[in-house]
PDB file of C-alpha atoms in Angstrom:
ATOM      1  CA  UNK U 265     124.278 -26.307-121.048  1.00  0.00           C
ATOM      2  CA  UNK U 266     124.509 -24.650-124.406  1.00  0.00           C
ATOM      3  CA  UNK U 267     123.885 -26.882-127.421  1.00  0.00           C
ATOM      4  CA  UNK U 268     126.915 -27.521-129.575  1.00  0.00           C
ATOM      5  CA  UNK U 269     126.411 -27.620-133.342  1.00  0.00           C
ATOM      6  CA  UNK U 270     126.753 -31.123-134.642  1.00  0.00           C
ATOM      7  CA  UNK U 271     125.344 -33.559-137.181  1.00  0.00           C
ATOM      8  CA  UNK U 272     121.642 -34.270-137.114  1.00  0.00           C
ATOM      9  CA  UNK U 273     120.310 -37.619-135.948  1.00  0.00           C
ATOM     10  CA  UNK U 274     118.933 -40.135-138.426  1.00  0.00           C
ATOM     11  CA  UNK U 275     115.261 -40.346-139.463  1.00  0.00           C
ATOM     12  CA  UNK U 276     114.852 -36.581-139.626  1.00  0.00           C
ATOM     13  CA  UNK U 277     114.810 -36.022-135.862  1.00  0.00           C
ATOM     14  CA  UNK U 278     117.187 -33.397-134.569  1.00  0.00           C
ATOM     15  CA  UNK U 279     118.534 -33.192-131.088  1.00  0.00           C
ATOM     16  CA  UNK U 280     121.122 -30.558-130.205  1.00  0.00           C
ATOM     17  CA  UNK U 281     124.410 -31.975-128.971  1.00  0.00           C
ATOM     18  CA  UNK U 282     125.463 -30.803-125.548  1.00  0.00           C
ATOM     19  CA  UNK U 283     128.993 -29.752-124.700  1.00  0.00           C
ATOM     20  CA  UNK U 284     129.396 -32.977-122.681  1.00  0.00           C
ATOM     21  CA  UNK U 285     128.387 -35.110-125.680  1.00  0.00           C
ATOM     22  CA  UNK U 286     130.888 -33.216-127.825  1.00  0.00           C
ATOM     23  CA  UNK U 287     133.672 -33.845-125.289  1.00  0.00           C
ATOM     24  CA  UNK U 288     132.834 -37.544-125.039  1.00  0.00           C
ATOM     25  CA  UNK U 289     132.797 -37.961-128.810  1.00  0.00           C
ATOM     26  CA  UNK U 290     136.155 -36.157-129.013  1.00  0.00           C
ATOM     27  CA  UNK U 291     137.699 -38.435-126.393  1.00  0.00           C
ATOM     28  CA  UNK U 292     136.483 -41.634-127.984  1.00  0.00           C
ATOM     29  CA  UNK U 293     137.663 -40.859-131.520  1.00  0.00           C
ATOM     30  CA  UNK U 294     140.104 -43.250-133.063  1.00  0.00           C
ATOM     31  CA  UNK U 295     143.515 -42.198-134.296  1.00  0.00           C
ATOM     32  CA  UNK U 296     145.316 -43.372-137.388  1.00  0.00           C
ATOM     33  CA  UNK U 297     148.337 -45.583-136.755  1.00  0.00           C
ATOM     34  CA  UNK U 298     151.681 -43.813-136.596  1.00  0.00           C
ATOM     35  CA  UNK U 299     155.045 -44.686-138.102  1.00  0.00           C
ATOM     36  CA  UNK U 300     157.808 -46.315-136.081  1.00  0.00           C
ATOM     37  CA  UNK U 301     159.491 -42.933-135.640  1.00  0.00           C
ATOM     38  CA  UNK U 302     156.152 -41.437-134.580  1.00  0.00           C
ATOM     39  CA  UNK U 303     155.654 -44.202-132.004  1.00  0.00           C
ATOM     40  CA  UNK U 304     159.128 -43.529-130.585  1.00  0.00           C
ATOM     41  CA  UNK U 305     158.337 -39.813-130.382  1.00  0.00           C
ATOM     42  CA  UNK U 306     155.038 -40.518-128.618  1.00  0.00           C
ATOM     43  CA  UNK U 307     156.894 -42.713-126.117  1.00  0.00           C
ATOM     44  CA  UNK U 308     159.323 -39.857-125.384  1.00  0.00           C
ATOM     45  CA  UNK U 309     156.564 -37.227-125.105  1.00  0.00           C
ATOM     46  CA  UNK U 310     154.445 -39.514-122.877  1.00  0.00           C
ATOM     47  CA  UNK U 311     157.287 -40.047-120.384  1.00  0.00           C
ATOM     48  CA  UNK U 312     156.597 -37.687-117.435  1.00  0.00           C
ATOM     49  CA  UNK U 313     160.301 -37.573-116.521  1.00  0.00           C
ATOM     50  CA  UNK U 314     161.200 -36.185-119.967  1.00  0.00           C
ATOM     51  CA  UNK U 315     159.594 -32.769-120.515  1.00  0.00           C
ATOM     52  CA  UNK U 316     159.501 -32.006-124.247  1.00  0.00           C
ATOM     53  CA  UNK U 317     159.244 -28.434-125.534  1.00  0.00           C
ATOM     54  CA  UNK U 318     158.576 -26.733-128.855  1.00  0.00           C
ATOM     55  CA  UNK U 319     160.610 -23.582-129.459  1.00  0.00           C
ATOM     56  CA  UNK U 320     159.346 -21.242-132.179  1.00  0.00           C
ATOM     57  CA  UNK U 321     162.018 -18.661-132.989  1.00  0.00           C
ATOM     58  CA  UNK U 322     161.246 -15.084-134.146  1.00  0.00           C
ATOM     59  CA  UNK U 323     162.105 -15.997-137.749  1.00  0.00           C
ATOM     60  CA  UNK U 324     159.554 -18.850-137.733  1.00  0.00           C
ATOM     61  CA  UNK U 325     162.002 -21.745-137.261  1.00  0.00           C
ATOM     62  CA  UNK U 326     160.483 -24.513-135.115  1.00  0.00           C
ATOM     63  CA  UNK U 327     162.437 -26.998-132.993  1.00  0.00           C
ATOM     64  CA  UNK U 328     161.114 -29.790-130.748  1.00  0.00           C
ATOM     65  CA  UNK U 329     163.484 -31.081-128.101  1.00  0.00           C
ATOM     66  CA  UNK U 330     164.205 -32.159-124.542  1.00  0.00           C
ATOM     67  CA  UNK U 331     167.071 -32.219-122.066  1.00  0.00           C
ATOM     68  CA  UNK U 332     168.660 -35.643-121.619  1.00  0.00           C
ATOM     69  CA  UNK U 333     170.118 -35.997-118.105  1.00  0.00           C
ATOM     70  CA  UNK U 334     173.482 -37.622-117.495  1.00  0.00           C
ATOM     71  CA  UNK U 335     173.328 -41.398-117.147  1.00  0.00           C
ATOM     72  CA  UNK U 336     175.904 -42.409-114.526  1.00  0.00           C
ATOM     73  CA  UNK U 337     176.274 -45.973-115.791  1.00  0.00           C
ATOM     74  CA  UNK U 338     176.923 -45.250-119.458  1.00  0.00           C
ATOM     75  CA  UNK U 339     178.335 -41.734-119.099  1.00  0.00           C
ATOM     76  CA  UNK U 340     175.994 -40.532-121.858  1.00  0.00           C
ATOM     77  CA  UNK U 341     173.624 -37.621-121.733  1.00  0.00           C
ATOM     78  CA  UNK U 342     173.775 -34.186-120.148  1.00  0.00           C
ATOM     79  CA  UNK U 343     172.831 -32.656-123.471  1.00  0.00           C
ATOM     80  CA  UNK U 344     169.933 -31.133-125.379  1.00  0.00           C
ATOM     81  CA  UNK U 345     168.309 -33.590-127.811  1.00  0.00           C
ATOM     82  CA  UNK U 346     166.461 -32.267-130.857  1.00  0.00           C
ATOM     83  CA  UNK U 347     163.533 -34.262-132.224  1.00  0.00           C
ATOM     84  CA  UNK U 348     162.586 -34.477-135.926  1.00  0.00           C
ATOM     85  CA  UNK U 349     160.410 -31.437-136.593  1.00  0.00           C
ATOM     86  CA  UNK U 350     158.518 -32.964-139.542  1.00  0.00           C
ATOM     87  CA  UNK U 351     157.477 -36.046-137.538  1.00  0.00           C
ATOM     88  CA  UNK U 352     156.452 -33.947-134.520  1.00  0.00           C
ATOM     89  CA  UNK U 353     154.444 -31.548-136.693  1.00  0.00           C
ATOM     90  CA  UNK U 354     152.680 -34.537-138.276  1.00  0.00           C
ATOM     91  CA  UNK U 355     151.775 -35.858-134.800  1.00  0.00           C
ATOM     92  CA  UNK U 356     150.479 -32.405-133.849  1.00  0.00           C
ATOM     93  CA  UNK U 357     148.350 -32.148-137.020  1.00  0.00           C
ATOM     94  CA  UNK U 358     146.978 -35.659-136.344  1.00  0.00           C
ATOM     95  CA  UNK U 359     145.968 -34.643-132.815  1.00  0.00           C
ATOM     96  CA  UNK U 360     148.366 -37.056-131.096  1.00  0.00           C
ATOM     97  CA  UNK U 361     150.296 -34.320-129.248  1.00  0.00           C
ATOM     98  CA  UNK U 362     149.085 -30.988-127.874  1.00  0.00           C
ATOM     99  CA  UNK U 363     150.842 -27.751-127.024  1.00  0.00           C
ATOM    100  CA  UNK U 364     150.591 -26.106-123.622  1.00  0.00           C
ATOM    101  CA  UNK U 365     150.436 -22.407-122.765  1.00  0.00           C
ATOM    102  CA  UNK U 366     153.085 -20.288-124.488  1.00  0.00           C
ATOM    103  CA  UNK U 367     155.994 -18.654-122.689  1.00  0.00           C
ATOM    104  CA  UNK U 368     156.774 -15.601-124.809  1.00  0.00           C
ATOM    105  CA  UNK U 369     160.237 -14.096-125.065  1.00  0.00           C
ATOM    106  CA  UNK U 370     161.252 -11.347-127.536  1.00  0.00           C
ATOM    107  CA  UNK U 371     163.303 -13.835-129.574  1.00  0.00           C
ATOM    108  CA  UNK U 372     161.187 -16.984-129.217  1.00  0.00           C
ATOM    109  CA  UNK U 373     158.032 -18.633-127.901  1.00  0.00           C
ATOM    110  CA  UNK U 374     158.217 -21.912-125.991  1.00  0.00           C
ATOM    111  CA  UNK U 375     155.393 -24.442-125.597  1.00  0.00           C
ATOM    112  CA  UNK U 376     155.285 -27.563-123.441  1.00  0.00           C
ATOM    113  CA  UNK U 377     154.406 -30.596-125.580  1.00  0.00           C
ATOM    114  CA  UNK U 378     152.113 -33.265-124.127  1.00  0.00           C
ATOM    115  CA  UNK U 379     150.743 -36.502-125.534  1.00  0.00           C
ATOM    116  CA  UNK U 380     146.986 -36.588-126.044  1.00  0.00           C
ATOM    117  CA  UNK U 381     145.208 -39.357-124.137  1.00  0.00           C
ATOM    118  CA  UNK U 382     144.010 -41.756-126.833  1.00  0.00           C
ATOM    119  CA  UNK U 383     142.267 -44.253-124.584  1.00  0.00           C
ATOM    120  CA  UNK U 384     138.502 -44.501-125.011  1.00  0.00           C
ATOM    121  CA  UNK U 385     136.723 -42.938-122.079  1.00  0.00           C
ATOM    122  CA  UNK U 386     133.661 -44.295-120.339  1.00  0.00           C
ATOM    123  CA  UNK U 387     130.460 -43.054-121.939  1.00  0.00           C
ATOM    124  CA  UNK U 388     128.401 -43.330-118.767  1.00  0.00           C
ATOM    125  CA  UNK U 389     128.929 -41.746-115.399  1.00  0.00           C
ATOM    126  CA  UNK U 390     129.440 -44.197-112.524  1.00  0.00           C
ATOM    127  CA  UNK U 391     126.300 -45.097-110.612  1.00  0.00           C
ATOM    128  CA  UNK U 392     125.884 -43.539-107.225  1.00  0.00           C
ATOM    129  CA  UNK U 393     124.875 -45.651-104.309  1.00  0.00           C
ATOM    130  CA  UNK U 394     121.500 -44.836-102.770  1.00  0.00           C
ATOM    131  CA  UNK U 395     121.653 -43.682 -99.196  1.00  0.00           C
ATOM    132  CA  UNK U 396     119.808 -45.834 -96.707  1.00  0.00           C
ATOM    133  CA  UNK U 397     118.311 -44.237 -93.674  1.00  0.00           C
TER     134      UNK U 397
END
């Protein structure tokens, strides 16, 4: 493994950080609390049945949105729902949502938006059972 640049350890001793240590520290970072609107947006983005996309038009205009299917009971839906761009951009800058691979079109670029897993990951690998012969 290649060492990853990182802060030095205390007491003057230096130990290079491995890529695995960098990944683990990234996963276990804490996030700042979000607003009520941000929490609602995270709930929508985290729902696997609601794919959210970011469309960046050729002129630079950005629009987050998703397709709302028709709800048979209420008769609502079957329409495209736009999300507040400022709130979504703030979540993206804070690292709460991530963009997938781009689909490029001459007039626009579309990205799939996914929520970033904010749960703390285990810092140790599970123990393996010793084989008995």
